[in-house]
Amino acid sequence: MSDWSAGYVTEVGYAHGYYRELAPQNLALAASAKGVLAPGLDGAPLRVLELGCGQGYSANLIAAANPHVDYTAIDFNPGHVASARALAEEARTSNVHFSEASFAEFAEDCGRGEFDLVTLHGVWTWVSAENRAQIIRIAREKLRPGGLFYLSYNCHPGWAASVPIHRLFTDVAAGAPQEPVDFRIDQFFKVFKLLRDIGARGLEANPGVVERFLQMEDLPRNCLAHEFLNANWTIFHSADVARDLAEAKLNFVASAHIADQLDPLNLTDRQQHLLNQVRDPVRKELFRDLITNQSFRRDIFIKGDVRPCPRSEERWLDLRFALTARAADIPLQVKGMLAEAALTPETYGVLLERLDRGPETVRELIAEPKLQALGLANLRQHLLVLVAQKNCQIALPAGDEETRKSRTDAFNHAVMARARDGSDYGFLASPTTGGGIAVDRIGQLALTALRDGSPDPFGFVWNVLKDEASSRPEGPAGTLEASKGKLANFMTKTLPVLQKLKVS
Ligand SMILES: C[S@@+](CC[C@H](N)C(=O)[O-])C[C@H]1O[C@@H](n2cnc3c(N)ncnc32)[C@H](O)[C@@H]1O
């Protein structure tokens, strides 16, 4: 750990994650689902600031797919910033600017003007109170009135069980400060298992602790290091976060995770009734967290009053939506925190059949007689359910799609070139949605072969994987066979969708 890091892990780089909530149109959709007008829905120019951008994968992808967005992203880890800049240069994405700066340094920087959106994902829980104060200062001084602020954090009560795990982890790790991260993680696993085997009552009486521990065993080591090895790790009550952010004149709008907004899927009738009686929005969220045992919040705040958007339903008519799976593969079921619900085949079937042909605006969809009968409010709800299911995304206006495609092609080529050496990057950019679409390494290799006109894409992918397996003495048995199945699946199910979304 180095002096500049303020206790934040720097020995291992963070994962190359893409977080859909960071895309401006997704934030605006989530606010609009609550009837609040937010910047980002109509494709107008936007200035975005992302704090603690890590490897900058989300920033690079979003900037490439959204030429109307001027994207500034900062992180104090020079390794992260160097790799983020390298990708931007290779993809020739000129509207993303990566700064190697701490929150305190950026807060002091007066020359950047105002931003329409300030976002941070996976940061708040893991930094000190001083650094959170700097983030609040940035929001107060650099977010424009009416602008959106997005943050995610580990929250009570769902993460509460992990407090003893974190304490034990840091304690064990502190016993071997010079040892590599992997060693310290192994030591923690050993000590935890020993405590469990000797019947530690603190574990027996709190089954949630053991449950969390079991989930940890499957996580990549760099994620575990960034989650648990930081000097700071605070679990928050949503009401306390809202109180702190009020210092920057920020007010809670909605969860950016649309699934959290669909009350009938998450709450019983009595629970909904109780929440409907709570007027204060912050208190309501505190109650909601207790009712749903929420562990991770993805919250949108607005600078200034939360004003209902006039004619908010009508505004939806111009919004465009695109499926991110084949209609045939989308289950007529949705899973909430409470239960699984069946989707009405008569109406969802028609909607899916229409969207399967390609992206459509709500105005176009509602011209279909069966969807007209459903009414605008219900159609809106149907679309939100498909978004919550992760099978549908809001799409950008159709007009500039070709311009966007040349940019996303350059970004996707740069990402796919990396697929030959490993599988760090799991998303490609779509000029249709302006966001990321999950494509695993095998899919990316297959797309490379198709793009290069290979007569045998199966053979191309197969050779890369075979060479790799033979160069590793411990070569994972069975993986090659599994890869064949994955490749066949990609060709029949994923590829047609990527073509519709202009990813390939
Ligand atoms: C858990 S990672 C999340 C990265 C990225 N937002 C993501 O979700 O992939 C937190 C990031 O915040 C950065 N960070 C932590 N403290 C910081 C500070 N004081 N100033 C700037 N960046 C900081 C770290 O270097 C790290 O990249």
PDB file of C-alpha atoms in Angstrom, residues 118 143 146-151 153 238 241-243 245-246 249-254 282 297-304 306:
ATOM      1  CA  VAL A 118     -21.635  13.174 -11.608  1.00  0.00           C
ATOM      2  CA  LEU A 143     -22.659  19.524 -10.559  1.00  0.00           C
ATOM      3  CA  GLY A 146     -30.895  20.151 -11.956  1.00  0.00           C
ATOM      4  CA  GLY A 147     -28.013  17.751 -12.675  1.00  0.00           C
ATOM      5  CA  LEU A 148     -28.026  14.095 -11.575  1.00  0.00           C
ATOM      6  CA  PHE A 149     -25.738  12.427  -9.073  1.00  0.00           C
ATOM      7  CA  TYR A 150     -25.431   8.628  -9.082  1.00  0.00           C
ATOM      8  CA  LEU A 151     -23.703   6.493  -6.477  1.00  0.00           C
ATOM      9  CA  TYR A 153     -22.834   1.473  -2.002  1.00  0.00           C
ATOM     10  CA  SER A 238     -29.607   4.804   3.032  1.00  0.00           C
ATOM     11  CA  VAL A 241     -26.181   8.708   2.852  1.00  0.00           C
ATOM     12  CA  ALA A 242     -29.145  10.930   1.928  1.00  0.00           C
ATOM     13  CA  ARG A 243     -28.412  13.163   4.934  1.00  0.00           C
ATOM     14  CA  LEU A 245     -25.584  14.275   0.322  1.00  0.00           C
ATOM     15  CA  ALA A 246     -28.095  16.925   1.376  1.00  0.00           C
ATOM     16  CA  LYS A 249     -28.238  20.159  -2.062  1.00  0.00           C
ATOM     17  CA  LEU A 250     -28.893  16.681  -3.445  1.00  0.00           C
ATOM     18  CA  ASN A 251     -32.317  15.038  -3.107  1.00  0.00           C
ATOM     19  CA  PHE A 252     -33.166  11.376  -3.607  1.00  0.00           C
ATOM     20  CA  VAL A 253     -34.976  10.590  -6.877  1.00  0.00           C
ATOM     21  CA  ALA A 254     -35.034   6.842  -7.497  1.00  0.00           C
ATOM     22  CA  VAL A 282     -35.734   9.167   2.601  1.00  0.00           C
ATOM     23  CA  ARG A 297     -28.092   0.445  -3.341  1.00  0.00           C
ATOM     24  CA  ARG A 298     -27.767   2.200  -6.689  1.00  0.00           C
ATOM     25  CA  ASP A 299     -29.224   5.639  -6.041  1.00  0.00           C
ATOM     26  CA  ILE A 300     -29.972   8.643  -8.191  1.00  0.00           C
ATOM     27  CA  PHE A 301     -30.091  12.103  -6.619  1.00  0.00           C
ATOM     28  CA  ILE A 302     -30.903  15.429  -8.234  1.00  0.00           C
ATOM     29  CA  LYS A 303     -29.408  18.804  -7.400  1.00  0.00           C
ATOM     30  CA  GLY A 304     -32.352  20.866  -6.244  1.00  0.00           C
ATOM     31  CA  VAL A 306     -37.428  16.730  -7.188  1.00  0.00           C
TER      32      VAL A 306
END
